Amino acid sequence: MKLSTYQNTAKEILKINDFGGYTVPTKGLYPFQWNWDSAITALGWMYVDEKRAWKEIEMLIAGQWQNGMLPHIIFHQESDTYFPGPDVWGAGEKLHSTSISQPPIVASMMLEMAAIATDKPLLESKLKAMLPAIVDYHLWWYRDRDPQNTGLVSSYHPWESGMDNSPAWDDALAAVPQVEWEYQRRDLNHVDSDQRPHKAQYDRYLYLVDFFKKSNFDPQIIYQNCPYKVQDIGIIAMLYKATLDLLTLCQQFKIEHQGLDQLSKELELTEQAIDQLWSDETQFYHSRNTITNELCLDQTSAGFMTVYAGLSSPEKTQILTECAQTWANSSQYSLASTIPSSEKYEPQRYWRGPIWLHINWMIAQGFEKSNQNFIAEKLQQDAKALLKESGFFEYFHADSGQGCGGDNFSWTAAIALHWILK
């Protein structure tokens, strides 16, 4: 198939999943607007319709809470194909939403969008209108999720990480009680069970949803009592990178906000604290259980986000480069989301092994900026091979290349347009 044919397919997927200003990740399985999905999808829309691309971010901001949080899901309209819906969450202010967020990559995607924008007056007007809301969002992360000013924000739910059933969360999640009420999952109506999280994990996911609601979404009560608190290396690195990118945009477009100086201070705190998440034992960056103060020693691709963010020292970047090379060569396609040598590696099950192209794009960016082009090129070549092998799936079996999860997936189409189909 010709390159132009793949490009046209990717553009059609975005149009198929367009719900009038926001893009669902894929119909049926994910029928609402997801935070980091939309940020990446907006980048893809730049290759179709720039005005529509900025509308994607506007619709995300429409669900912003007064405290600055951008929710992980915004329920713009009703759907019976997803659980848990707005009735279970009981959250939202201007719009029904969830009460947690997701990896804060929107500012980084806006910087990418600005770099390729052809309509400069539209670009400037949209950024001046939207960037203050994104500053508020970052201030929320640092204020509500790091009230002790450690430089390392905490996540309160595995869904917030975007990497829902990562092996890194196993121990922290095991300490969460299981929900006692009966429920009916909807995801298994769309995807084989061997590609999705187990019920025992879902029981705990839902307990946390109940906990937030019973706490009246009060940030102090939740911080003090939440049974799941993790300093997620992926979120920390992506937040750091996005804050750098946000400050760059604000300077470039002369955005004034009283919180900008605070964001600069937060970057310094993270730089000083990041090596607390380095393990001399594994020679790798890990998340940390904030409750027990123990590192989550499972090795997942989130650890490479420190290279993407520019947070790892040259010495540690070299160590991570060698690790990534071995890791990439340990499965047929690279880079698996869990290191293939782990006993927890499952190459088909959601975040326990499969390949996610948007994550690998960010990792490739980091290694490219570190002059480790051979890894960046391998990740790009394997991503292209997966598209040719299986099409535009949500994620991919790291050994067989089989498409897994949802098909006709928006962020896969977006990353294809921006990174793979060049």
Coordinates of C-alpha atoms in Angstrom, one line a residue:
M1 CA 0.0 0.0 0.0
K2 CA 1.3 3.5 -0.9
L3 CA 2.3 6.0 1.8
S4 CA -0.5 8.3 0.7
T5 CA -3.1 5.5 1.3
Y6 CA -2.0 5.1 4.9
Q7 CA -2.1 8.9 5.4
N8 CA -5.6 9.1 3.9
T9 CA -6.8 6.2 6.2
A10 CA -5.4 8.0 9.2
K11 CA -7.2 11.2 8.3
E12 CA -10.4 9.3 7.8
I13 CA -10.1 7.7 11.2
L14 CA -10.0 11.1 12.8
K15 CA -13.1 12.2 10.9
I16 CA -15.0 9.0 11.8
N17 CA -14.2 9.6 15.5
D18 CA -15.1 13.3 15.4
F19 CA -18.1 14.0 17.6
G20 CA -18.5 17.6 16.7
G21 CA -15.5 19.4 18.2
Y22 CA -14.0 16.5 20.2
T23 CA -12.6 13.2 19.1
V24 CA -13.4 9.9 20.8
P25 CA -10.5 7.5 21.0
T26 CA -12.6 4.9 19.2
K27 CA -16.3 4.3 18.9
G28 CA -18.0 2.0 21.4
L29 CA -15.0 1.1 23.7
Y30 CA -14.2 4.8 24.5
P31 CA -17.2 7.0 23.6
F32 CA -16.2 10.2 25.4
Q33 CA -13.3 12.7 25.4
W34 CA -10.2 11.5 27.1
N35 CA -7.6 14.1 28.3
W36 CA -4.2 12.8 26.9
D37 CA -5.9 11.1 23.9
S38 CA -7.3 14.5 22.8
A39 CA -4.0 16.3 23.3
I40 CA -2.3 13.8 20.9
T41 CA -5.3 13.7 18.6
A42 CA -5.2 17.5 18.2
L43 CA -1.7 17.2 16.8
G44 CA -3.0 14.7 14.2
W45 CA -5.8 17.1 13.3
M46 CA -3.2 19.7 12.3
Y47 CA -2.6 17.6 9.1
V48 CA -6.3 17.7 8.3
D49 CA -7.8 21.0 9.5
E50 CA -5.9 23.4 11.8
K51 CA -9.1 25.1 13.0
R52 CA -10.5 21.8 14.1
A53 CA -7.2 20.9 15.8
W54 CA -7.5 23.9 18.1
K55 CA -11.1 23.2 18.7
E56 CA -10.1 19.8 20.2
I57 CA -8.1 21.6 23.0
E58 CA -10.9 24.1 23.5
M59 CA -13.4 21.3 24.2
L60 CA -10.9 19.8 26.7
I61 CA -10.6 23.1 28.5
A62 CA -14.4 23.4 28.5
G63 CA -14.5 20.7 31.2
Q64 CA -11.9 22.4 33.4
W65 CA -12.6 22.6 37.1
Q66 CA -12.5 25.8 39.0
N67 CA -9.3 24.6 40.8
G68 CA -7.6 24.2 37.4
M69 CA -7.8 20.4 36.9
L70 CA -8.5 19.1 33.5
P71 CA -10.4 15.8 34.0
H72 CA -9.3 12.5 32.5
I73 CA -12.7 12.0 30.9
I74 CA -15.3 14.6 29.9
F75 CA -18.8 13.2 29.4
H76 CA -20.1 15.5 26.7
Q77 CA -23.1 13.3 26.0
E78 CA -24.6 10.1 27.2
S79 CA -23.5 6.6 26.1
D80 CA -24.3 3.1 27.3
T81 CA -21.1 1.4 25.9
Y82 CA -18.7 2.5 28.7
F83 CA -18.5 1.9 32.4
P84 CA -18.1 3.7 34.8
G85 CA -20.0 6.6 33.4
P86 CA -20.9 10.0 35.0
D87 CA -23.6 8.5 37.3
V88 CA -20.8 6.5 39.1
W89 CA -18.3 9.3 39.2
G90 CA -20.8 11.9 40.4
A91 CA -18.3 14.6 39.4
G92 CA -17.8 17.7 37.3
E93 CA -18.7 21.3 37.4
K94 CA -19.6 22.9 34.0
L95 CA -19.7 19.5 32.5
H96 CA -20.0 15.9 33.8
S97 CA -16.5 14.5 34.2
T98 CA -14.3 12.2 36.2
S99 CA -12.6 13.6 39.4
I100 CA -9.0 12.7 38.4
S101 CA -6.7 13.8 35.6
Q102 CA -4.3 12.2 33.2
P103 CA -0.7 12.7 32.1
P104 CA -0.5 16.4 31.5
I105 CA 1.0 16.5 27.9
V106 CA -1.4 19.1 26.4
A107 CA 1.2 21.9 26.6
S108 CA 3.8 19.7 24.9
M109 CA 1.4 18.9 22.1
M110 CA 0.5 22.6 21.7
L111 CA 4.2 23.4 21.2
E112 CA 4.4 20.6 18.6
M113 CA 1.2 22.1 17.0
A114 CA 2.7 25.6 17.0
A115 CA 5.8 24.4 15.2
I116 CA 3.8 23.0 12.2
A117 CA 1.0 25.6 12.1
T118 CA 0.6 27.4 8.8
D119 CA -2.2 29.7 9.9
K120 CA -0.2 32.0 12.2
P121 CA -2.9 34.5 13.1
L122 CA -5.2 31.5 14.1
L123 CA -2.3 30.0 16.1
E124 CA -1.6 33.3 18.0
S125 CA -5.3 33.9 18.8
K126 CA -5.9 30.4 20.0
L127 CA -2.8 30.3 22.2
K128 CA -3.5 33.6 23.8
A129 CA -7.0 32.4 24.6
M130 CA -6.1 29.0 25.9
L131 CA -2.6 29.1 27.5
P132 CA -3.8 30.8 30.8
A133 CA -6.1 27.8 31.4
I134 CA -3.1 25.4 30.8
V135 CA -1.0 27.4 33.3
D136 CA -3.8 26.9 35.8
Y137 CA -3.8 23.2 35.1
H138 CA -0.1 22.9 35.8
L139 CA -0.5 24.9 39.0
W140 CA -3.2 22.5 40.1
W141 CA -0.8 19.6 39.7
Y142 CA 1.9 21.1 41.8
R143 CA -0.5 22.6 44.4
D144 CA -2.9 19.7 44.9
R145 CA -0.7 16.7 44.1
D146 CA 2.5 17.9 45.9
P147 CA 1.3 20.0 48.9
Q148 CA 4.6 19.3 50.7
N149 CA 6.6 20.8 47.8
T150 CA 8.8 17.7 47.3
G151 CA 9.1 18.3 43.5
L152 CA 7.4 14.9 42.9
V153 CA 3.7 15.0 42.3
S154 CA 1.5 12.1 43.4
S155 CA -1.2 10.2 41.4
Y156 CA -4.3 8.9 43.2
H157 CA -5.6 6.3 40.7
P158 CA -4.0 4.0 38.2
W159 CA -6.3 5.4 35.5
E160 CA -4.7 8.8 36.1
S161 CA -1.3 7.4 35.0
G162 CA -2.8 6.5 31.6
M163 CA -1.1 3.2 32.1
D164 CA -3.9 1.6 34.0
N165 CA -2.8 -2.0 34.8
S166 CA 1.0 -1.4 34.7
P167 CA 2.9 -4.0 36.8
A168 CA 4.4 -0.9 38.6
W169 CA 1.0 -0.4 40.4
D170 CA 0.5 -4.0 41.6
D171 CA 1.7 -3.7 45.2
A172 CA 0.2 -0.2 45.7
L173 CA -3.1 -1.3 44.3
A174 CA -3.2 -4.5 46.3
A175 CA -3.5 -2.4 49.5
V176 CA -6.7 -0.8 48.2
P177 CA -9.9 -2.6 49.3
Q178 CA -12.2 -4.2 46.7
V179 CA -15.5 -2.6 46.0
E180 CA -18.4 -4.5 47.5
W181 CA -21.2 -3.6 45.0
E182 CA -21.9 -5.5 41.8
Y183 CA -21.2 -4.0 38.5
Q184 CA -21.1 -4.9 34.8
R185 CA -18.0 -4.0 32.8
R186 CA -18.6 -2.8 29.2
D187 CA -15.0 -3.0 27.9
L188 CA -15.2 -6.8 27.6
N189 CA -18.1 -6.4 25.1
H190 CA -15.5 -4.8 22.7
V191 CA -12.1 -6.4 23.5
D192 CA -11.0 -9.9 24.4
S193 CA -10.5 -10.4 28.2
D194 CA -6.9 -11.4 27.7
Q195 CA -6.1 -7.9 26.5
R196 CA -7.7 -6.1 29.4
P197 CA -7.2 -5.6 33.2
H198 CA -8.4 -8.3 35.5
K199 CA -11.6 -8.0 37.6
A200 CA -9.6 -7.8 40.9
Q201 CA -8.0 -4.7 39.5
Y202 CA -11.3 -3.2 38.4
D203 CA -12.7 -3.9 41.9
R204 CA -10.0 -1.6 43.3
Y205 CA -10.3 1.0 40.6
L206 CA -14.0 1.4 41.5
Y207 CA -13.3 1.5 45.2
L208 CA -11.1 4.6 44.6
V209 CA -13.8 6.2 42.5
D210 CA -16.2 5.7 45.4
F211 CA -13.6 7.1 47.8
F212 CA -13.2 10.3 45.9
K213 CA -17.0 10.9 45.8
K214 CA -17.4 10.1 49.5
S215 CA -14.5 12.6 50.2
N216 CA -16.5 15.3 48.4
F217 CA -13.5 15.6 46.1
D218 CA -11.8 17.6 48.8
P219 CA -8.0 17.7 47.9
Q220 CA -6.8 17.8 51.6
I221 CA -9.0 14.9 52.7
I222 CA -8.0 12.8 49.7
Y223 CA -4.3 13.6 50.1
Q224 CA -4.4 12.6 53.8
N225 CA -6.6 9.4 53.4
C226 CA -6.3 8.1 49.9
P227 CA -5.3 4.4 50.1
Y228 CA -3.5 4.7 46.7
K229 CA -0.8 7.4 46.3
V230 CA 2.1 6.9 43.8
Q231 CA 4.7 9.2 42.6
D232 CA 4.4 8.2 39.0
I233 CA 7.7 8.6 37.1
G234 CA 5.7 8.9 33.8
I235 CA 3.5 11.7 35.1
I236 CA 6.4 13.5 36.8
A237 CA 8.5 13.4 33.7
M238 CA 5.7 14.4 31.3
L239 CA 4.6 17.2 33.6
Y240 CA 8.2 18.5 33.8
K241 CA 8.6 18.5 30.0
A242 CA 5.2 20.0 29.5
T243 CA 5.9 22.8 32.0
L244 CA 9.1 23.6 30.1
D245 CA 7.1 23.7 26.9
L246 CA 4.4 25.8 28.5
L247 CA 6.9 28.4 29.7
T248 CA 8.4 28.5 26.2
L249 CA 5.0 29.1 24.6
C250 CA 4.1 31.8 27.2
Q251 CA 7.4 33.6 26.5
Q252 CA 7.1 33.3 22.8
F253 CA 3.5 34.6 22.7
K254 CA 3.8 37.1 25.5
I255 CA 1.3 35.5 27.8
E256 CA 1.2 37.0 31.3
H257 CA 0.1 35.0 34.3
Q258 CA 1.0 35.4 37.9
G259 CA 1.7 31.7 38.2
L260 CA 4.6 31.6 35.7
D261 CA 7.3 32.3 38.3
Q262 CA 5.9 29.5 40.5
L263 CA 6.1 27.0 37.6
S264 CA 9.8 27.9 37.1
K265 CA 10.4 27.1 40.8
E266 CA 8.6 23.8 40.5
L267 CA 10.9 22.8 37.7
E268 CA 13.9 23.4 40.0
L269 CA 12.3 21.3 42.7
T270 CA 11.7 18.4 40.3
E271 CA 15.3 18.6 39.0
Q272 CA 16.6 18.4 42.6
A273 CA 14.3 15.5 43.5
I274 CA 14.2 13.2 40.4
D275 CA 17.1 11.0 41.4
Q276 CA 15.2 9.8 44.5
L277 CA 13.3 7.7 41.9
W278 CA 16.6 6.1 40.6
S279 CA 17.4 2.6 41.8
D280 CA 21.1 1.7 42.0
E281 CA 19.9 -2.0 42.1
T282 CA 18.1 -1.9 38.8
Q283 CA 20.0 1.0 37.2
F284 CA 16.6 2.4 36.2
Y285 CA 14.0 5.1 37.1
H286 CA 10.9 3.9 38.9
S287 CA 7.7 5.2 40.4
R288 CA 7.4 5.3 44.2
N289 CA 4.6 4.2 46.5
T290 CA 4.1 7.5 48.4
I291 CA 2.4 5.6 51.3
T292 CA 5.2 3.1 52.0
N293 CA 8.0 5.2 50.5
E294 CA 9.2 2.2 48.5
L295 CA 10.1 2.2 44.8
C296 CA 7.9 0.2 42.5
L297 CA 10.7 -1.9 41.1
D298 CA 9.0 -3.3 38.0
Q299 CA 10.6 -1.9 34.9
T300 CA 8.2 -0.3 32.5
S301 CA 8.6 2.1 29.6
A302 CA 7.6 5.0 31.8
G303 CA 11.1 5.0 33.2
F304 CA 12.4 6.2 29.8
M305 CA 10.2 9.3 30.1
T306 CA 13.0 10.9 32.1
V307 CA 15.1 10.9 28.8
Y308 CA 12.1 12.4 26.9
A309 CA 11.9 15.2 29.6
G310 CA 15.6 15.8 29.7
L311 CA 15.6 15.0 33.4
S312 CA 18.2 12.2 33.4
S313 CA 21.9 13.2 33.6
P314 CA 24.3 12.3 30.7
E315 CA 25.6 9.4 32.8
K316 CA 22.2 8.0 33.5
T317 CA 21.0 8.6 29.9
Q318 CA 23.9 6.4 28.7
I319 CA 22.8 3.7 31.1
L320 CA 19.2 4.0 29.9
T321 CA 20.4 3.9 26.3
E322 CA 22.1 0.6 26.8
C323 CA 19.0 -0.7 28.7
A324 CA 16.7 0.5 25.9
Q325 CA 18.9 -1.3 23.3
T326 CA 18.7 -4.6 25.2
W327 CA 15.0 -4.1 25.9
A328 CA 14.2 -3.4 22.2
N329 CA 16.0 -6.5 21.1
S330 CA 14.1 -8.7 23.5
S331 CA 10.8 -8.7 21.6
Q332 CA 10.0 -9.0 17.9
Y333 CA 8.8 -5.4 17.9
S334 CA 10.0 -2.5 20.1
L335 CA 9.5 -1.0 22.6
A336 CA 7.4 -3.3 24.9
S337 CA 5.7 -1.4 27.7
T338 CA 7.1 -3.8 30.3
I339 CA 10.6 -5.2 30.0
P340 CA 10.3 -8.6 28.3
S341 CA 12.6 -10.3 30.9
S342 CA 10.0 -9.6 33.6
E343 CA 7.9 -12.5 34.9
K344 CA 5.0 -10.1 34.7
Y345 CA 5.5 -9.5 31.0
E346 CA 2.3 -10.1 29.0
P347 CA 2.8 -8.9 25.4
Q348 CA -0.9 -8.7 24.7
R349 CA -2.4 -7.4 28.0
Y350 CA -2.9 -3.6 28.0
W351 CA 0.0 -2.0 29.8
R352 CA 1.8 -5.2 30.9
G353 CA 3.7 -5.6 27.7
P354 CA 2.1 -4.3 24.5
I355 CA 3.5 -1.5 22.4
W356 CA 1.9 1.9 22.4
L357 CA 3.0 4.1 19.6
H358 CA 2.4 7.5 21.3
I359 CA 4.7 6.4 24.2
N360 CA 7.4 5.1 21.8
W361 CA 7.2 8.4 19.9
M362 CA 8.0 10.3 23.1
I363 CA 10.7 7.9 24.0
A364 CA 12.2 8.2 20.5
Q365 CA 12.1 12.0 20.8
G366 CA 14.2 11.8 24.0
F367 CA 16.8 9.5 22.6
E368 CA 17.0 11.6 19.4
K369 CA 17.7 14.7 21.5
S370 CA 20.3 12.8 23.4
N371 CA 22.0 11.9 20.0
Q372 CA 21.1 8.2 20.4
N373 CA 19.5 8.2 16.9
F374 CA 19.9 4.4 16.4
I375 CA 17.3 3.8 19.1
A376 CA 15.0 6.5 17.9
E377 CA 15.2 5.1 14.3
K378 CA 14.5 1.5 15.5
L379 CA 11.4 2.6 17.3
Q380 CA 10.1 4.5 14.3
Q381 CA 10.9 1.7 11.9
D382 CA 9.1 -0.9 14.2
A383 CA 6.1 1.5 14.5
K384 CA 5.8 1.7 10.7
A385 CA 6.1 -2.1 10.5
L386 CA 3.3 -2.5 13.0
L387 CA 1.0 -0.2 11.0
K388 CA 1.7 -2.2 7.9
E389 CA 1.2 -5.5 9.8
S390 CA -2.0 -4.7 11.6
G391 CA -3.4 -1.2 11.0
F392 CA -4.4 1.5 13.3
F393 CA -5.1 -0.3 16.6
E394 CA -5.0 1.0 20.1
Y395 CA -1.8 -1.0 21.0
F396 CA 0.1 -3.9 19.6
H397 CA 1.3 -7.4 20.7
A398 CA 5.1 -6.9 21.1
D399 CA 6.0 -10.3 19.7
S400 CA 3.4 -11.1 17.0
G401 CA 2.6 -7.6 16.0
Q402 CA -1.1 -8.3 16.3
G403 CA -3.3 -5.3 16.8
C404 CA -4.9 -5.2 20.2
G405 CA -7.6 -3.2 22.0
G406 CA -9.7 -0.8 19.9
D407 CA -9.4 -0.5 16.1
N408 CA -9.5 2.7 14.1
F409 CA -7.8 4.4 17.0
S410 CA -7.5 8.2 17.1
W411 CA -4.1 8.6 18.7
T412 CA -2.6 5.9 16.6
A413 CA -3.8 7.7 13.5
A414 CA -2.5 11.0 14.9
I415 CA 1.0 9.7 15.7
A416 CA 1.1 8.0 12.3
L417 CA 0.5 11.3 10.6
H418 CA 3.0 13.2 12.7
W419 CA 5.8 10.7 13.2
I420 CA 5.5 7.5 11.1
L421 CA 4.1 8.4 7.7
K422 CA 6.8 10.9 6.7

